[in-house]
Coordinates of C-alpha atoms in Angstrom, one line a residue:
M1 CA 111.2 108.8 67.6
L2 CA 110.5 111.4 70.4
K3 CA 113.3 113.1 69.1
S4 CA 111.4 114.0 65.8
M5 CA 108.3 115.3 67.8
I6 CA 110.4 117.7 70.0
T7 CA 112.3 120.4 68.0
K8 CA 114.2 123.5 69.0
E9 CA 111.7 125.6 67.0
C10 CA 108.7 124.3 69.1
I11 CA 110.1 125.3 72.4
S12 CA 109.7 128.6 74.1
L13 CA 111.7 129.2 77.3
N14 CA 109.8 132.6 78.2
L15 CA 106.2 132.5 77.1
T16 CA 105.0 136.2 77.2
A17 CA 101.1 134.9 77.9
K18 CA 99.2 136.0 80.7
S19 CA 95.9 134.2 80.4
K20 CA 95.0 130.4 79.5
N21 CA 93.7 131.6 76.1
D22 CA 96.9 133.6 75.4
V23 CA 98.9 130.6 76.3
I24 CA 97.0 128.4 73.9
D25 CA 97.2 131.1 71.3
E26 CA 100.9 131.3 71.4
L27 CA 101.5 127.6 71.4
V28 CA 99.2 127.1 68.5
N29 CA 101.1 130.0 66.6
M30 CA 104.4 128.5 67.2
L31 CA 103.3 125.0 65.9
F32 CA 101.7 126.6 62.7
E33 CA 104.6 129.0 62.1
N34 CA 106.9 125.9 62.1
G35 CA 104.8 123.8 59.6
K36 CA 103.3 121.5 62.1
L37 CA 99.6 122.3 61.5
N38 CA 97.3 122.4 58.5
D39 CA 94.7 124.5 60.1
P40 CA 95.5 126.6 63.3
K41 CA 91.9 127.5 63.8
E42 CA 90.5 124.1 63.6
Y43 CA 93.3 122.8 66.0
K44 CA 92.7 125.4 68.4
A45 CA 89.1 124.8 68.4
Q46 CA 89.9 121.0 69.3
I47 CA 92.1 122.3 72.2
L48 CA 89.3 124.3 73.5
K49 CA 86.7 121.5 73.0
R50 CA 89.0 119.2 75.2
E51 CA 89.4 122.0 77.8
E52 CA 85.6 122.2 78.0
E53 CA 85.4 118.7 79.0
S54 CA 87.9 119.1 81.7
S55 CA 90.9 121.1 82.5
T56 CA 94.3 119.9 81.3
G57 CA 95.8 121.9 84.0
L58 CA 97.3 119.5 86.5
E59 CA 99.3 119.7 89.8
E60 CA 102.9 120.6 90.1
G61 CA 102.5 123.4 87.6
I62 CA 102.1 121.3 84.7
A63 CA 99.3 121.8 82.0
I64 CA 99.2 119.4 79.0
P65 CA 96.6 120.7 76.4
H66 CA 96.2 118.4 73.4
A67 CA 94.1 117.3 70.6
K68 CA 94.0 114.7 67.9
T69 CA 92.8 116.0 64.5
A70 CA 93.3 116.2 60.8
A71 CA 94.3 119.8 61.4
V72 CA 97.8 118.4 62.5
K73 CA 100.3 117.9 59.9
V74 CA 103.1 116.2 61.7
P75 CA 103.0 114.8 65.3
T76 CA 104.6 117.4 67.5
V77 CA 105.2 118.5 71.2
A78 CA 105.2 122.2 71.7
I79 CA 106.7 123.3 74.8
G80 CA 106.4 126.5 76.7
I81 CA 107.7 127.8 80.1
S82 CA 106.2 130.6 81.9
K83 CA 108.6 131.9 84.8
D84 CA 105.5 133.9 86.6
G85 CA 102.9 131.1 85.9
V86 CA 99.6 131.3 84.2
D87 CA 96.0 130.4 85.6
F88 CA 95.1 127.3 83.7
N89 CA 92.4 126.0 86.1
S90 CA 94.9 123.4 87.3
L91 CA 93.7 120.7 89.8
D92 CA 95.6 122.1 93.0
G93 CA 94.6 125.7 91.9
E94 CA 98.2 126.8 91.5
P95 CA 99.4 128.7 88.4
S96 CA 100.8 126.5 85.7
K97 CA 104.5 127.1 84.6
L98 CA 105.2 124.2 82.2
F99 CA 103.0 123.8 79.3
F100 CA 103.4 120.9 76.8
M101 CA 100.8 121.1 73.9
I102 CA 100.7 117.7 72.1
A103 CA 99.4 117.6 68.4
A104 CA 98.6 114.5 67.3
P105 CA 97.4 113.8 63.6
A106 CA 93.8 112.1 63.1
N107 CA 95.6 109.2 61.4
A108 CA 98.5 109.2 63.8
K109 CA 100.5 105.8 63.8
D110 CA 100.1 103.9 67.3
S111 CA 103.6 104.3 68.0
H112 CA 103.5 108.2 67.8
I113 CA 100.6 108.1 70.2
E114 CA 102.3 105.7 72.6
V115 CA 105.4 107.8 72.7
L116 CA 103.4 110.9 73.4
S117 CA 101.3 109.1 76.1
Q118 CA 104.7 108.0 77.8
L119 CA 105.9 111.5 77.7
S120 CA 102.8 112.7 79.6
T121 CA 103.4 110.0 82.3
S122 CA 107.3 111.2 82.6
L123 CA 106.2 114.3 83.6
L124 CA 105.0 113.0 87.0
D125 CA 108.7 112.3 87.7
D126 CA 109.8 115.3 90.0
D127 CA 113.5 115.1 88.6
I128 CA 112.3 115.3 84.9
R129 CA 109.7 118.1 85.8
E130 CA 112.2 120.3 87.7
G131 CA 114.7 119.7 85.3
V132 CA 112.8 121.2 82.5
L133 CA 111.5 124.0 84.6
N134 CA 115.1 125.2 85.4
A135 CA 116.7 124.4 82.0
K136 CA 118.9 127.0 80.7
S137 CA 118.7 126.1 77.0
K138 CA 116.3 124.3 74.5
E139 CA 118.8 121.6 74.0
E140 CA 118.9 121.0 77.7
I141 CA 115.1 120.4 77.5
I142 CA 115.5 118.0 74.7
N143 CA 118.1 115.8 76.6
I144 CA 116.0 115.6 79.6
L145 CA 113.0 114.6 78.0
L146 CA 114.6 112.1 75.5
K147 CA 115.8 110.3 78.5
S148 CA 112.1 109.4 79.3
E149 CA 112.0 107.8 75.9
D150 CA 113.1 104.5 77.5
N151 CA 109.8 104.1 79.2
K152 CA 107.9 101.2 77.9
E153 CA 104.2 100.0 78.1
V154 CA 103.4 98.8 81.7
I155 CA 101.9 95.4 81.8
D156 CA 100.6 94.1 85.1
E157 CA 101.8 90.6 85.4
G158 CA 100.4 87.9 87.8
N159 CA 96.9 87.4 89.1
N160 CA 94.9 87.8 92.2
F161 CA 95.2 91.6 92.2
D162 CA 93.8 93.5 94.9
V163 CA 92.6 96.3 93.3
L164 CA 91.6 96.9 89.4
A165 CA 91.5 100.0 87.8
V166 CA 90.4 101.5 84.3
T167 CA 91.5 104.8 83.0
A168 CA 90.3 106.5 79.9
C169 CA 90.2 110.3 78.8
P170 CA 88.4 111.8 75.9
T171 CA 91.5 112.0 73.4
G172 CA 93.2 108.8 75.0
I173 CA 96.7 110.6 74.9
A174 CA 97.8 112.1 78.0
H175 CA 95.4 112.0 81.1
T176 CA 94.8 108.2 80.4
Y177 CA 98.3 107.3 80.8
M178 CA 99.1 109.6 83.8
A179 CA 96.1 108.4 85.7
A180 CA 97.4 104.8 85.2
D181 CA 100.9 105.6 86.3
A182 CA 99.7 107.8 89.4
L183 CA 97.4 104.7 90.5
R184 CA 100.4 102.3 90.0
K185 CA 102.9 104.3 91.8
K186 CA 100.6 104.9 94.9
A187 CA 99.6 101.2 95.0
S188 CA 103.3 100.3 95.1
E189 CA 103.9 102.6 97.9
L190 CA 100.8 101.2 99.8
G191 CA 101.9 97.6 99.3
V192 CA 98.5 97.0 97.2
K193 CA 98.6 95.0 94.2
I194 CA 97.0 96.5 91.3
K195 CA 96.1 96.1 87.6
V196 CA 95.2 98.9 85.4
E197 CA 93.6 98.8 82.0
T198 CA 94.1 101.9 79.7
N199 CA 91.5 103.0 77.2
G200 CA 93.5 105.0 75.1
S201 CA 93.8 106.4 71.6
T202 CA 95.6 103.2 70.3
G203 CA 93.1 101.0 71.8
V204 CA 92.5 98.9 75.2
K205 CA 95.8 97.8 76.7
N206 CA 96.3 95.5 79.7
K207 CA 92.7 94.5 79.5
L208 CA 91.0 93.1 82.7
T209 CA 90.2 89.5 82.4
D210 CA 86.9 87.9 83.9
E211 CA 89.3 86.1 86.6
D212 CA 90.6 89.4 87.5
I213 CA 87.3 91.0 88.1
K214 CA 86.0 87.8 90.2
N215 CA 88.9 87.9 92.6
A216 CA 89.7 91.9 93.1
K217 CA 88.5 93.4 96.3
G218 CA 87.3 96.4 94.6
I219 CA 87.5 98.5 91.2
V220 CA 88.6 102.0 90.3
V221 CA 86.7 103.6 87.1
A222 CA 88.7 106.8 86.2
A223 CA 87.2 107.9 83.2
D224 CA 85.7 110.7 81.3
T225 CA 84.4 108.5 78.4
N226 CA 82.2 105.4 78.3
I227 CA 83.8 102.2 78.8
E228 CA 82.3 98.6 79.2
M229 CA 80.9 98.5 82.9
A230 CA 78.5 95.7 82.8
R231 CA 81.4 93.4 83.6
F232 CA 81.7 94.9 87.0
N233 CA 78.0 93.9 88.1
G234 CA 78.0 93.1 91.8
K235 CA 81.3 94.6 92.4
H236 CA 82.5 97.4 94.7
V237 CA 83.3 100.1 92.1
V238 CA 84.7 103.6 92.6
I239 CA 83.6 106.0 89.6
V240 CA 85.3 109.4 89.1
P241 CA 86.7 111.6 86.5
V242 CA 90.3 110.6 85.1
T243 CA 91.9 113.6 86.8
E244 CA 91.1 112.3 90.2
G245 CA 93.3 109.4 89.2
I246 CA 96.0 111.7 88.9
K247 CA 95.1 113.8 91.9
N248 CA 93.9 111.5 94.5
P249 CA 95.2 107.9 93.7
E250 CA 95.4 107.0 97.3
K251 CA 92.0 108.0 98.2
L252 CA 90.5 105.9 95.5
I253 CA 92.7 102.7 96.3
T254 CA 91.8 102.9 99.8
E255 CA 88.0 103.1 98.9
A256 CA 88.4 100.1 96.6
T257 CA 90.2 97.9 99.0
N258 CA 88.0 98.6 102.1
N259 CA 84.9 97.9 100.2
V260 CA 83.4 101.3 101.1
A261 CA 82.6 102.1 97.4
P262 CA 78.9 101.3 96.2
I263 CA 78.1 98.0 94.6
Y264 CA 77.7 98.5 90.8
T265 CA 74.6 97.4 89.3
A266 CA 74.1 97.0 85.5
D267 CA 70.9 97.4 83.9
D268 CA 69.4 94.6 81.4
K269 CA 70.7 96.6 78.5
E270 CA 74.2 96.8 79.5
I271 CA 74.2 93.0 80.4
A272 CA 72.7 92.1 77.2
A273 CA 75.3 94.2 75.4
A274 CA 78.1 92.7 77.2
G275 CA 77.0 89.2 76.1
K276 CA 77.5 90.1 72.7
K277 CA 80.9 89.2 71.8
E278 CA 82.6 91.6 69.3
K279 CA 83.0 89.7 66.2
T280 CA 86.6 89.6 65.1
G281 CA 88.7 87.9 62.4
F282 CA 87.0 86.3 59.3
Y283 CA 83.2 87.3 60.4
K284 CA 84.3 91.0 61.1
H285 CA 85.8 91.4 57.7
L286 CA 83.1 89.5 56.0
M287 CA 80.6 91.7 57.7
S288 CA 82.4 95.0 56.9
G289 CA 82.2 93.9 53.1
V290 CA 78.5 93.1 53.4
S291 CA 77.2 96.1 55.3
N292 CA 79.0 98.6 52.7
M293 CA 77.5 96.4 49.9
L294 CA 74.0 96.7 51.2
P295 CA 73.1 100.1 49.9
F296 CA 74.0 99.3 46.6
V297 CA 72.0 96.1 46.5
V298 CA 68.8 97.9 48.2
G299 CA 68.9 101.1 46.1
G300 CA 70.0 99.5 42.9
G301 CA 67.5 96.6 43.4
I302 CA 64.4 98.7 43.9
L303 CA 65.3 101.1 41.0
I304 CA 65.4 97.9 38.8
A305 CA 62.1 96.7 40.4
I306 CA 60.6 100.1 39.5
S307 CA 61.9 99.8 35.7
F308 CA 59.7 96.5 35.4
M309 CA 56.6 98.4 36.1
F310 CA 56.8 99.9 32.7
G311 CA 57.2 96.4 31.3
I312 CA 59.7 93.5 31.4
K313 CA 61.8 94.7 28.3
A314 CA 60.6 98.5 28.6
F315 CA 64.3 99.5 29.2
D316 CA 65.4 98.1 25.8
P317 CA 65.4 100.8 23.0
N318 CA 64.7 97.8 20.3
D319 CA 61.6 96.6 22.0
A320 CA 58.0 97.8 21.3
T321 CA 57.4 98.7 24.9
F322 CA 60.6 100.8 25.3
N323 CA 60.1 103.6 27.8
P324 CA 62.9 106.1 28.5
I325 CA 62.3 106.4 32.1
A326 CA 62.6 102.6 32.5
K327 CA 65.8 102.9 30.7
L328 CA 67.2 105.5 32.9
L329 CA 66.1 103.6 36.1
M330 CA 67.5 100.3 34.8
D331 CA 70.9 102.1 33.7
I332 CA 71.1 103.6 37.3
G333 CA 70.1 100.5 39.2
G334 CA 71.5 97.7 37.2
G335 CA 74.4 99.3 34.9
N336 CA 75.9 101.1 37.7
A337 CA 74.6 100.4 41.4
F338 CA 74.5 96.7 40.9
F339 CA 77.9 96.9 38.7
L340 CA 79.7 98.3 41.8
M341 CA 77.9 95.7 44.3
I342 CA 80.5 93.2 43.9
P343 CA 83.6 95.3 43.8
V344 CA 82.4 97.1 47.0
L345 CA 81.9 94.0 48.8
A346 CA 85.6 92.8 48.2
G347 CA 87.0 96.3 48.5
F348 CA 85.8 96.7 52.1
I349 CA 86.7 93.2 53.1
G350 CA 90.2 94.5 52.3
F351 CA 89.8 97.9 54.1
S352 CA 88.7 95.7 57.2
I353 CA 91.7 93.6 56.9
A354 CA 94.6 96.2 56.2
D355 CA 92.9 99.5 56.7
R356 CA 93.0 102.1 53.8
P357 CA 96.1 100.4 51.8
G358 CA 93.9 97.1 51.5
F359 CA 91.0 98.9 49.9
A360 CA 92.5 99.2 46.4
P361 CA 93.8 95.9 45.6
A362 CA 90.7 94.2 47.2
M363 CA 88.4 96.4 45.1
V364 CA 90.5 95.6 41.9
A365 CA 89.8 92.0 42.8
G366 CA 86.2 92.3 43.1
L367 CA 86.1 94.0 39.7
I368 CA 88.2 91.2 38.1
S369 CA 85.6 88.7 39.7
A370 CA 82.4 90.8 38.3
N371 CA 84.0 91.0 35.0
N372 CA 84.8 87.4 34.5
G373 CA 81.7 85.5 35.8
A374 CA 83.2 84.5 39.3
G375 CA 80.3 86.5 41.0
F376 CA 80.2 87.2 44.6
L377 CA 81.8 84.2 45.7
G378 CA 85.1 85.1 43.7
A379 CA 84.7 88.7 45.2
L380 CA 84.9 87.3 48.6
I381 CA 88.1 85.4 47.7
G382 CA 89.6 88.6 46.2
G383 CA 88.7 90.7 49.1
F384 CA 90.9 88.4 51.5
I385 CA 93.4 88.1 48.9
G386 CA 93.7 91.9 48.5
G387 CA 93.7 92.5 52.3
Y388 CA 96.2 89.9 53.4
S389 CA 98.6 90.9 50.3
I390 CA 98.9 94.2 52.1
I391 CA 99.5 92.6 55.4
L392 CA 102.3 90.8 53.7
L393 CA 103.6 93.9 52.2
K394 CA 103.7 95.8 55.4
K395 CA 105.7 93.1 56.9
V396 CA 108.2 93.0 54.0
F397 CA 108.4 96.9 53.7
G398 CA 108.6 97.4 57.5
K399 CA 112.5 97.2 57.2
L400 CA 112.9 100.1 55.0
P401 CA 114.2 103.3 56.5
E402 CA 111.6 105.6 58.2
S403 CA 112.5 108.4 55.5
L404 CA 110.6 106.3 53.2
E405 CA 107.4 105.9 55.3
G406 CA 105.6 108.3 53.3
I407 CA 105.8 106.6 49.9
K408 CA 104.4 103.4 51.2
P409 CA 100.8 104.1 51.1
V410 CA 100.8 106.2 48.0
L411 CA 103.2 104.1 46.0
L412 CA 104.5 100.9 47.3
Y413 CA 101.3 99.3 48.6
P414 CA 99.1 99.9 45.9
L415 CA 101.3 99.0 43.3
F416 CA 102.6 95.7 44.7
G417 CA 99.2 95.1 46.3
I418 CA 97.2 95.5 43.1
F419 CA 99.8 93.5 40.9
I420 CA 99.8 90.6 43.5
T421 CA 96.2 90.4 44.0
G422 CA 95.2 90.8 40.3
T423 CA 97.9 88.2 39.3
I424 CA 96.4 85.6 42.0
M425 CA 92.9 86.2 40.6
Y426 CA 93.7 85.8 37.2
T427 CA 96.1 82.6 37.6
V428 CA 94.3 80.9 40.4
I429 CA 90.9 81.8 41.2
L430 CA 89.0 82.6 37.9
G431 CA 89.9 79.1 36.3
P432 CA 88.3 76.8 38.8
V433 CA 85.2 79.2 39.0
A434 CA 84.8 79.0 35.0
A435 CA 85.4 75.1 35.0
L436 CA 82.6 74.9 37.7
N437 CA 80.3 77.1 35.4
N438 CA 81.0 75.0 32.2
G439 CA 80.4 71.7 34.2
M440 CA 77.1 72.9 35.5
T441 CA 76.0 73.9 31.9
S442 CA 77.2 70.8 30.5
M443 CA 75.1 68.7 33.2
L444 CA 72.0 70.6 32.5
Q445 CA 72.4 69.9 28.9
N446 CA 72.7 66.3 29.4
M447 CA 69.7 66.0 31.4
G448 CA 67.5 67.5 28.8
T449 CA 63.7 67.2 29.6
G450 CA 63.9 63.5 30.3
N451 CA 62.9 64.1 34.0
L452 CA 60.9 67.6 34.1
V453 CA 60.7 67.6 37.8
L454 CA 64.2 66.5 38.6
L455 CA 65.4 69.1 36.2
G456 CA 63.3 71.7 37.9
V457 CA 64.9 70.8 41.2
V458 CA 68.3 71.1 39.8
L459 CA 67.7 74.3 38.0
A460 CA 66.0 76.1 40.6
G461 CA 68.5 75.2 43.3
M462 CA 71.3 76.4 41.0
M463 CA 69.8 79.8 41.2
A464 CA 70.2 80.0 44.9
V465 CA 73.9 78.7 44.8
D466 CA 75.7 81.9 44.1
M467 CA 72.8 84.2 43.5
G468 CA 73.9 86.0 40.4
G469 CA 77.1 84.2 40.0
P470 CA 78.4 81.8 37.5
V471 CA 76.2 78.9 38.5
N472 CA 73.0 81.1 38.7
K473 CA 73.8 82.4 35.3
A474 CA 74.3 78.9 34.0
A475 CA 70.8 77.9 35.1
F476 CA 69.3 81.0 33.8
T477 CA 71.0 80.9 30.3
F478 CA 69.7 77.2 30.0
G479 CA 66.3 78.4 30.8
I480 CA 66.5 81.1 28.0
A481 CA 68.1 78.6 25.5
M482 CA 64.9 76.1 26.2
I483 CA 62.5 79.1 25.4
S484 CA 64.6 79.5 22.1
A485 CA 63.9 75.9 21.5
G486 CA 60.2 76.2 22.3
N487 CA 60.3 74.4 25.6
Y488 CA 58.9 76.9 28.3
Y489 CA 58.6 74.7 31.3
P490 CA 62.3 75.0 32.6
H491 CA 62.5 78.6 32.5
A492 CA 59.3 78.9 34.8
A493 CA 61.3 76.7 37.4
V494 CA 64.4 78.9 37.0
M495 CA 62.2 82.0 37.9
A496 CA 60.7 80.4 40.9
G497 CA 63.9 79.4 42.3
G498 CA 65.2 82.8 41.6
M499 CA 62.6 84.6 43.6
V500 CA 62.7 82.1 46.6
P501 CA 66.0 83.4 48.2
P502 CA 65.1 87.1 48.9
L503 CA 61.4 86.3 49.6
G504 CA 62.4 83.6 52.1
I505 CA 64.9 85.7 53.7
A506 CA 62.4 88.7 53.9
I507 CA 59.8 86.2 55.6
A508 CA 62.8 85.1 57.9
T509 CA 63.3 88.6 59.0
T510 CA 59.7 89.0 59.8
V511 CA 58.8 85.9 61.6
F512 CA 62.2 85.3 63.5
K513 CA 63.1 89.0 64.6
N514 CA 65.5 87.7 67.3
K515 CA 67.7 85.9 64.7
F516 CA 68.8 89.1 63.0
T517 CA 70.4 92.6 63.8
K518 CA 68.1 95.8 63.2
E519 CA 70.2 96.5 60.0
E520 CA 69.5 93.0 58.6
K521 CA 65.8 93.3 59.7
D522 CA 65.6 96.9 57.9
A523 CA 67.4 95.2 54.6
G524 CA 64.7 92.2 54.9
K525 CA 61.8 94.5 54.2
T526 CA 63.3 95.5 50.7
C527 CA 63.9 91.6 50.0
Y528 CA 60.0 91.5 49.7
I529 CA 60.1 94.0 46.8
M530 CA 63.5 92.4 45.3
G531 CA 62.2 88.9 45.5
A532 CA 58.8 89.8 44.0
S533 CA 60.8 91.5 41.0
F534 CA 62.9 88.5 40.5
I535 CA 66.2 90.1 41.9
T536 CA 67.9 87.2 43.4
E537 CA 70.9 89.6 44.2
G538 CA 68.8 91.0 47.2
A539 CA 69.8 87.9 49.1
I540 CA 73.5 88.1 48.7
P541 CA 74.4 90.4 51.8
F542 CA 72.8 87.6 54.2
A543 CA 74.4 84.9 52.4
A544 CA 77.8 86.5 52.5
S545 CA 77.5 87.4 56.1
D546 CA 76.3 83.7 56.8
P547 CA 76.9 81.5 54.1
A548 CA 77.0 78.2 55.9
R549 CA 73.2 78.6 56.9
V550 CA 71.6 80.8 54.8
I551 CA 72.9 79.3 51.4
P552 CA 71.8 75.9 52.1
S553 CA 68.5 77.1 53.2
C554 CA 68.0 79.1 50.1
I555 CA 68.9 76.2 47.9
I556 CA 66.6 73.7 49.4
G557 CA 63.6 76.1 49.1
S558 CA 64.4 77.0 45.6
A559 CA 64.8 73.4 44.5
I560 CA 61.5 72.6 46.0
A561 CA 59.8 75.6 44.2
G562 CA 61.5 74.5 40.9
G563 CA 60.2 71.1 41.5
I564 CA 56.5 72.1 42.3
S565 CA 56.7 74.3 39.2
M566 CA 57.5 71.5 36.8
F567 CA 55.2 69.1 38.7
G568 CA 52.4 71.8 38.0
K569 CA 53.4 72.1 34.3
V570 CA 54.0 75.9 34.5
Q571 CA 55.1 77.5 31.3
L572 CA 56.9 80.8 30.9
P573 CA 57.7 82.1 27.5
A574 CA 59.0 85.5 28.8
P575 CA 62.8 85.7 29.6
H576 CA 62.3 87.1 33.1
G577 CA 60.4 86.2 36.4
G578 CA 58.7 88.2 39.0
I579 CA 55.1 89.1 39.4
F580 CA 55.2 91.0 36.3
V581 CA 55.4 87.9 33.9
I582 CA 52.5 86.0 35.8
P583 CA 49.8 87.2 33.4
V584 CA 51.8 85.3 30.5
M585 CA 52.0 82.2 32.3
T586 CA 50.0 78.9 32.0
N587 CA 48.8 77.7 35.3
P588 CA 49.8 80.9 37.4
I589 CA 48.2 79.6 40.5
M590 CA 50.6 76.7 40.7
Y591 CA 53.7 79.0 40.2
I592 CA 52.5 81.2 42.9
V593 CA 52.1 78.0 45.5
A594 CA 55.6 77.0 44.2
V595 CA 57.0 80.3 45.1
L596 CA 55.4 80.5 48.4
V597 CA 56.2 76.8 49.6
G598 CA 59.6 77.4 48.6
S599 CA 59.9 80.7 50.3
F600 CA 58.4 79.7 53.7
I601 CA 60.8 76.4 53.7
T602 CA 63.7 78.8 53.3
A603 CA 62.5 81.1 56.2
A604 CA 61.7 78.0 58.3
L605 CA 65.2 76.5 57.7
I606 CA 67.0 79.9 58.3
G607 CA 65.1 80.5 61.6
F608 CA 66.0 77.0 62.8
L609 CA 69.7 77.3 61.9
K610 CA 70.5 80.8 62.7
P611 CA 71.6 81.6 66.5
V612 CA 69.6 84.3 68.6
K613 CA 71.5 87.6 68.0

C-alpha cells in the first residue's frame, strides 16, 4: 500500500526553495501537477493551519507538513530534499533538509492513515533517515522507505506499567505516532515499563484501562488536542505539547516515574462527563436515527398544528371551511415532513451501522415500511437490516482486487444492499405486521359496544402502541367507522388516547429534568403543542430511543384516559382530536380530565422508570 502512496513523480532530489513558505508551495505544486489534489489552495491553507498550531519541523533535519482534507484526491507522500537546508522552525533550531508532505483525503481509509503514520515513525530511525538524505536516485528513496512498511501497530502488552502516556496531535497522522515511538524507545533504554495510548486520526489505539491508571507511578500526556483527562484524577501527570514527546522523552519519563509532576485534579464537570459511558451498539444506532428524525417530527408537527387553527378540515378543498393557507401548511408538514420522518429514521440507523453505504438500503427500507403500513416499528427493523446488509457485503466484497475498490460504494453496495434489504422487508417483515394490524381490527369489531369502558381502554391503549403505525391506525379507523354508524363514544376515547403520549412525555421532560438530555428536554417542549393538537407522532423519537420504558408508560396512560372518557360518556362527532374539537364534544370537562389524568400517569411512570442521565 505504501508503494502506491510514494511515486517518483512526487519526489524532488533537489528543492530550490529557500524559505518555509517556498518549500510548502513547491511540494503542493508537485502534488497538484501530478493529479493528487483537487484544490491546491485549500490544501495549502490546511497545511498552514496545521503549522500555526505547532511547527512540523522536527529534529535531525526532518519536517513533516501534513493535512487531512477533502482537497486531497489521492493519499500521497510528497518528498523533497534540500541540500543546503531551510529554516522550518524545527525543534532543535537547525535547518530542515528532509521534507515529507503527507496528503490524506478527508474520507481516507484507516489503513491509509495507519501506513502514513507508520512512515512518520520510521523516520526516527537513523539508518532510514540518512539513507534517504544521501540517496542518489528516486528509486533508491522508494526502496528505503518501502522497508519501513513492515512496521506494525504497537500494542503494549502486560500489566503493572511504571508509566502511562497519551499522545495526540491535531490531525492525528504524524506527531501522534512519532511521540509514541520516541517515548517507547527511551523507556526501553531506561528499563521503564510503559504503555502508550495514541489518539490518532483512526481513533484511540492501545487505550489505557482503569487498572493501568490505578497501578501506574505517573502519566505523561503529550497532546495538542483535548483528550479524556478526568480518568487521571489524583495521579501525577506531566502535561506537555506533543512535540515534547518527540524532543524530550527522557525528561518526561523521569518526571513521571519520580512523582515530581503535579497531581491532576479534575473538576466536577469533567468527572460527571467521564461517568457517562459512551453509548455503543444498538443504542448508538437507534439514537442516530432518532436524532436525525427529530427535526422532521418537530417542524412538520407544528406546521400541522397551525393548519388546524383554521379549522379541522380547512386543508380539504372539498370542505366548506377550506383555507388555502391551511392546505399549504398541511401539505408541507403532513404531506412532506411527516412523510420523510419514517424513512429518515431508518436511513440514519443504517448510516450509523455501516457509514455512508448503509444509508441508501436503510432509507429504502423505511420508505417501504411507511408505504405499507408498518410504521416506525417496521422502519426500526428495516434500518438495522439495511445497515447490517452492508456490513455483510463489505466482508463478501473484501476479497475483490484493490483495483475494484472505487466501484464498491457507487455500484456494488447500493445495488446489492437495496436488493437484499428490500427483499427481506417485502418477504419477511411486512407480512407479520399486516397480520397484527388485521388481528387488532378484528378484535375491536368483535368487542362492539358491549362494554364501553373496556372498549375505551383497549382503543386508547392501541393509540400508544406504535404511535401512527398499523396498530394506531386500526384503532383510529375503528373510531371513524363508529362515527359513520352514529356511535360517537369510541372516537372520543381514541382521541384521548392519542393525545396522552406526547403530553405525558412533555410533562415528564419538565418535571423529571435529570432523566433527559438537553436535546430531549428541548423536544419535549414541542410535545405540548403536538399533544394538544392530537399529533401522537410527537412521541415517536422518545419511544424509539427508549421503547422498553416509554411505550408501556404511554400505553398505560392512554388506556386509563380512554377508560375515563368512556366512563364519562364523552361523545365526539368530529373525525379528529385535540383542543380544536372540544367545542363539539358532549361533556368536554370529563374529556379534559381524562386526558390530563392519563398524561400525568404516563409522565409519572416515565419518571419512575427512566434512569438519571
